[in-house]
Tab-separated table of C-alpha atoms in Angstrom:
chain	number	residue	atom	x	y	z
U	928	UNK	CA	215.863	106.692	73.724
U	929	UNK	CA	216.815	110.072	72.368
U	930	UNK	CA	216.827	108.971	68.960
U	931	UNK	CA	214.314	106.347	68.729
U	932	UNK	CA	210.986	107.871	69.290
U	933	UNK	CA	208.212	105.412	70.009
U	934	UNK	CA	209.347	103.011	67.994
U	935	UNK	CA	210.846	101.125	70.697
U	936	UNK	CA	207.179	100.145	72.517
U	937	UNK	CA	206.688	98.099	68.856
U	938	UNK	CA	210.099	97.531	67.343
U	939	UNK	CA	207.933	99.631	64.338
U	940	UNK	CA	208.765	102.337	62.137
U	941	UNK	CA	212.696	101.133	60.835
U	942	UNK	CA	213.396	100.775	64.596
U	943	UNK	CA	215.934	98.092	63.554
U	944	UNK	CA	217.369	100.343	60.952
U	945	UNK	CA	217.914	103.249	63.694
U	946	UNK	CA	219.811	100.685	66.556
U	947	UNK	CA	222.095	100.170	63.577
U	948	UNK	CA	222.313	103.544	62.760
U	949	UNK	CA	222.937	104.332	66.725
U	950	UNK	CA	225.407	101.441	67.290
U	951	UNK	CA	227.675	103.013	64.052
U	952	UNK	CA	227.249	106.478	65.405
U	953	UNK	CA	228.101	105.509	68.762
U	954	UNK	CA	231.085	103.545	67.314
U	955	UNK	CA	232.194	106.384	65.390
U	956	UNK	CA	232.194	108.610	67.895
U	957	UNK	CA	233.936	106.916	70.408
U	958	UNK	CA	236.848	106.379	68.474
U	959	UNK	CA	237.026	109.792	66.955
U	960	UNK	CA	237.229	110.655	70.922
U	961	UNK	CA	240.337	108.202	71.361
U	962	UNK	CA	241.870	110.066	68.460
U	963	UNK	CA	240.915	113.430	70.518
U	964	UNK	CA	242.579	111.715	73.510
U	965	UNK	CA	245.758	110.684	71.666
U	966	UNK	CA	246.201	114.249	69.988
U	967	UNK	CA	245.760	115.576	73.649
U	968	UNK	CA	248.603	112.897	75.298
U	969	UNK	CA	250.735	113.926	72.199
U	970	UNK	CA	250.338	117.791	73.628
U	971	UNK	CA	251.315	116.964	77.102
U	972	UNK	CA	254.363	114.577	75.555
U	973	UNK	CA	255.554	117.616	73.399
U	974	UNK	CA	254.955	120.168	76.776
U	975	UNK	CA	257.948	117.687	78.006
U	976	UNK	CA	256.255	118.373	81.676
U	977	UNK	CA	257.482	115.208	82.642
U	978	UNK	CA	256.902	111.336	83.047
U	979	UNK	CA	254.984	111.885	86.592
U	980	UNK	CA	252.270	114.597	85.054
U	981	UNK	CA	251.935	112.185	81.668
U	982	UNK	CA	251.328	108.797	83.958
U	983	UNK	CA	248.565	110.968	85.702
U	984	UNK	CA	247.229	111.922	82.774
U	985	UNK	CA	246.649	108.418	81.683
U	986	UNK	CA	246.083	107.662	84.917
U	987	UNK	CA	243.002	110.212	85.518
U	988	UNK	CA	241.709	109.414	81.857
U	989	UNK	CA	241.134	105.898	83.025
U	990	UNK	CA	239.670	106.011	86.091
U	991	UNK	CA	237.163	108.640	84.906
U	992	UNK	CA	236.200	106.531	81.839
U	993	UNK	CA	235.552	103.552	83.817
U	994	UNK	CA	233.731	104.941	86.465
U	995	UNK	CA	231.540	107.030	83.291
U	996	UNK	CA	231.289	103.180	81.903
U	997	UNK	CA	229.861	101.945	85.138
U	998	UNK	CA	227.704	105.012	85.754
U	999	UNK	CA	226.511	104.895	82.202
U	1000	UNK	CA	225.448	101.050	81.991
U	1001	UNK	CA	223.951	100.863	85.311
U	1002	UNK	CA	221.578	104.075	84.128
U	1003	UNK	CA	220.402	101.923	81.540
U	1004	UNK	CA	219.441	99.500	83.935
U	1005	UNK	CA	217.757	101.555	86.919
U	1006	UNK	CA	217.075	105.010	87.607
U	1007	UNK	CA	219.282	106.103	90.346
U	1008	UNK	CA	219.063	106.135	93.879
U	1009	UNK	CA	220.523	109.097	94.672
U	1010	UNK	CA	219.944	112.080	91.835
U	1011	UNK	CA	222.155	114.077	93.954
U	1012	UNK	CA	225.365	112.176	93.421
U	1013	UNK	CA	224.912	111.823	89.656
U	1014	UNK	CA	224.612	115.180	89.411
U	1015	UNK	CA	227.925	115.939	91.634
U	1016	UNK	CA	229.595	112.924	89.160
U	1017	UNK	CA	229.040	114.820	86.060
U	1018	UNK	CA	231.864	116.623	85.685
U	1019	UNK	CA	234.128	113.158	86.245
U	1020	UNK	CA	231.736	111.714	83.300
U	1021	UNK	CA	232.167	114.718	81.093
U	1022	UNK	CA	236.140	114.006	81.669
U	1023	UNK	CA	235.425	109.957	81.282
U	1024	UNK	CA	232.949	110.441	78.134
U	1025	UNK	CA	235.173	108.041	76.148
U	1026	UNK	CA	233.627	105.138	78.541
U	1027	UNK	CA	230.189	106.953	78.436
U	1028	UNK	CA	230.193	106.323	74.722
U	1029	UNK	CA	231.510	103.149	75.114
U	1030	UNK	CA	228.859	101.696	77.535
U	1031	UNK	CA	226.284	103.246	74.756
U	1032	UNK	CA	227.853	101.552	72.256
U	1033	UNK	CA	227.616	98.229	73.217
U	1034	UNK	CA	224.078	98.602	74.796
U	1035	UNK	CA	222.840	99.621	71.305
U	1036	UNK	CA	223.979	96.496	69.894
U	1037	UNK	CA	221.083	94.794	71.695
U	1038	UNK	CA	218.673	96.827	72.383
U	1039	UNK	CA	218.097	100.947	72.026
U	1040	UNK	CA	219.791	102.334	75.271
U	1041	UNK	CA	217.652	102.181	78.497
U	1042	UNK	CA	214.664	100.439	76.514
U	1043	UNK	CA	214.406	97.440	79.072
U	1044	UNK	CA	213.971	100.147	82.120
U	1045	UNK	CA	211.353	102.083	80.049
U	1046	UNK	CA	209.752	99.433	79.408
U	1047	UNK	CA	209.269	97.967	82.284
U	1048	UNK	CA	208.409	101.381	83.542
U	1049	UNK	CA	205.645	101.506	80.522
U	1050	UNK	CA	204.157	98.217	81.645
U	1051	UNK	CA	204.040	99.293	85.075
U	1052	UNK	CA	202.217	102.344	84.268
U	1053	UNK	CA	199.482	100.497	81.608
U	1054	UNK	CA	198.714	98.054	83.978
U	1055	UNK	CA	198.418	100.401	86.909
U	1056	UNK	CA	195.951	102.708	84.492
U	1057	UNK	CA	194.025	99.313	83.654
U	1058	UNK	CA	193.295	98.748	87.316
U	1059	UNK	CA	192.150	102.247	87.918
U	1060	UNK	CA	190.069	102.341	84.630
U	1061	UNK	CA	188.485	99.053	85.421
U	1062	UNK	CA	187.880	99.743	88.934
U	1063	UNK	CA	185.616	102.748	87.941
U	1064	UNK	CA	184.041	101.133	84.666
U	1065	UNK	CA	180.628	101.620	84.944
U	1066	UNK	CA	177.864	103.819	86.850
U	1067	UNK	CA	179.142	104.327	90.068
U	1068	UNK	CA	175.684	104.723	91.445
U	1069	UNK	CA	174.385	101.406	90.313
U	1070	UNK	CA	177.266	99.784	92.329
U	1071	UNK	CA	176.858	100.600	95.696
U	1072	UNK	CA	174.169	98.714	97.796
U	1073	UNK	CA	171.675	101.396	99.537
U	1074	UNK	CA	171.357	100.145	103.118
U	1075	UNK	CA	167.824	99.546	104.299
U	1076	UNK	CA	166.243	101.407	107.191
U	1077	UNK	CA	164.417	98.330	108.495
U	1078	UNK	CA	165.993	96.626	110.552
């Protein structure tokens, strides 16, 4: 939502023209950071530390940008349970950030990234304020039925 304003609560102001503008970015980057990646496996190739530290290298590089991926895409979706654990996982998603960019990548080819939660957390909120303010519309005075001392 970082680069998208308010434009995303009415698809206004060229917000069409900035998930494009995301999506290419996004794209962009992510495979400048595979290039990045490659010039790094080329390093530990020409270190000649052998075939055992290489295959973890791959090895690490992929798990860390799939979990990112997963971590990523389902933080679009919902905010998490557990703020704690993110927090300890950022370090594996600063090493996975290929599959962070990745998951925003695709994500901004339908909608900006996280829109559908904020939304949803927008309309929660309006219509929560619209019960309050209509609950207390009016003088509160005139609304409450004096009891009668007759009885």
């Amino acid at each position: 939502m970082r680069f998208f304003g308010t434009t995303w609560v009415g698809h206004d102001s060229g917000y069409g023209l900035r998930r494009a503008a995301v999506a290419a970015g996004a794209l962009v980057t992510t495979v400048a950071a595979c290039f990045v990646m490659r010039l790094a496996y080329q390093g530990v190739q020409t270190a000649d530390i052998g075939s055992f530290a290489s295959a973890l290298f791959v090895a690490v590089f992929a798990v860390c940008s799939a979990v990112a991926f997963a971590r990523t895409w389902d933080g679009f979706r919902r905010r998490p349970a557990d703020p704690a654990r993110e927090e300890s996982l950022r370090s594996l998603k600063a090493i996975g950030f290929i599959g962070s960019l990745l998951a925003y990548f695709i994500r901004s080819l339908t909608e900006a990234p996280g829109e559908k939660l904020r939304r949803t957390e927008y309309e929660t909120a309006a219509a929560a304020y619209e019960k309050r303010r209509g609950a207390r519309a009016g003088n509160p005075a005139a609304r409450r039925k004096p009891k009668s001392k007759r009885g």
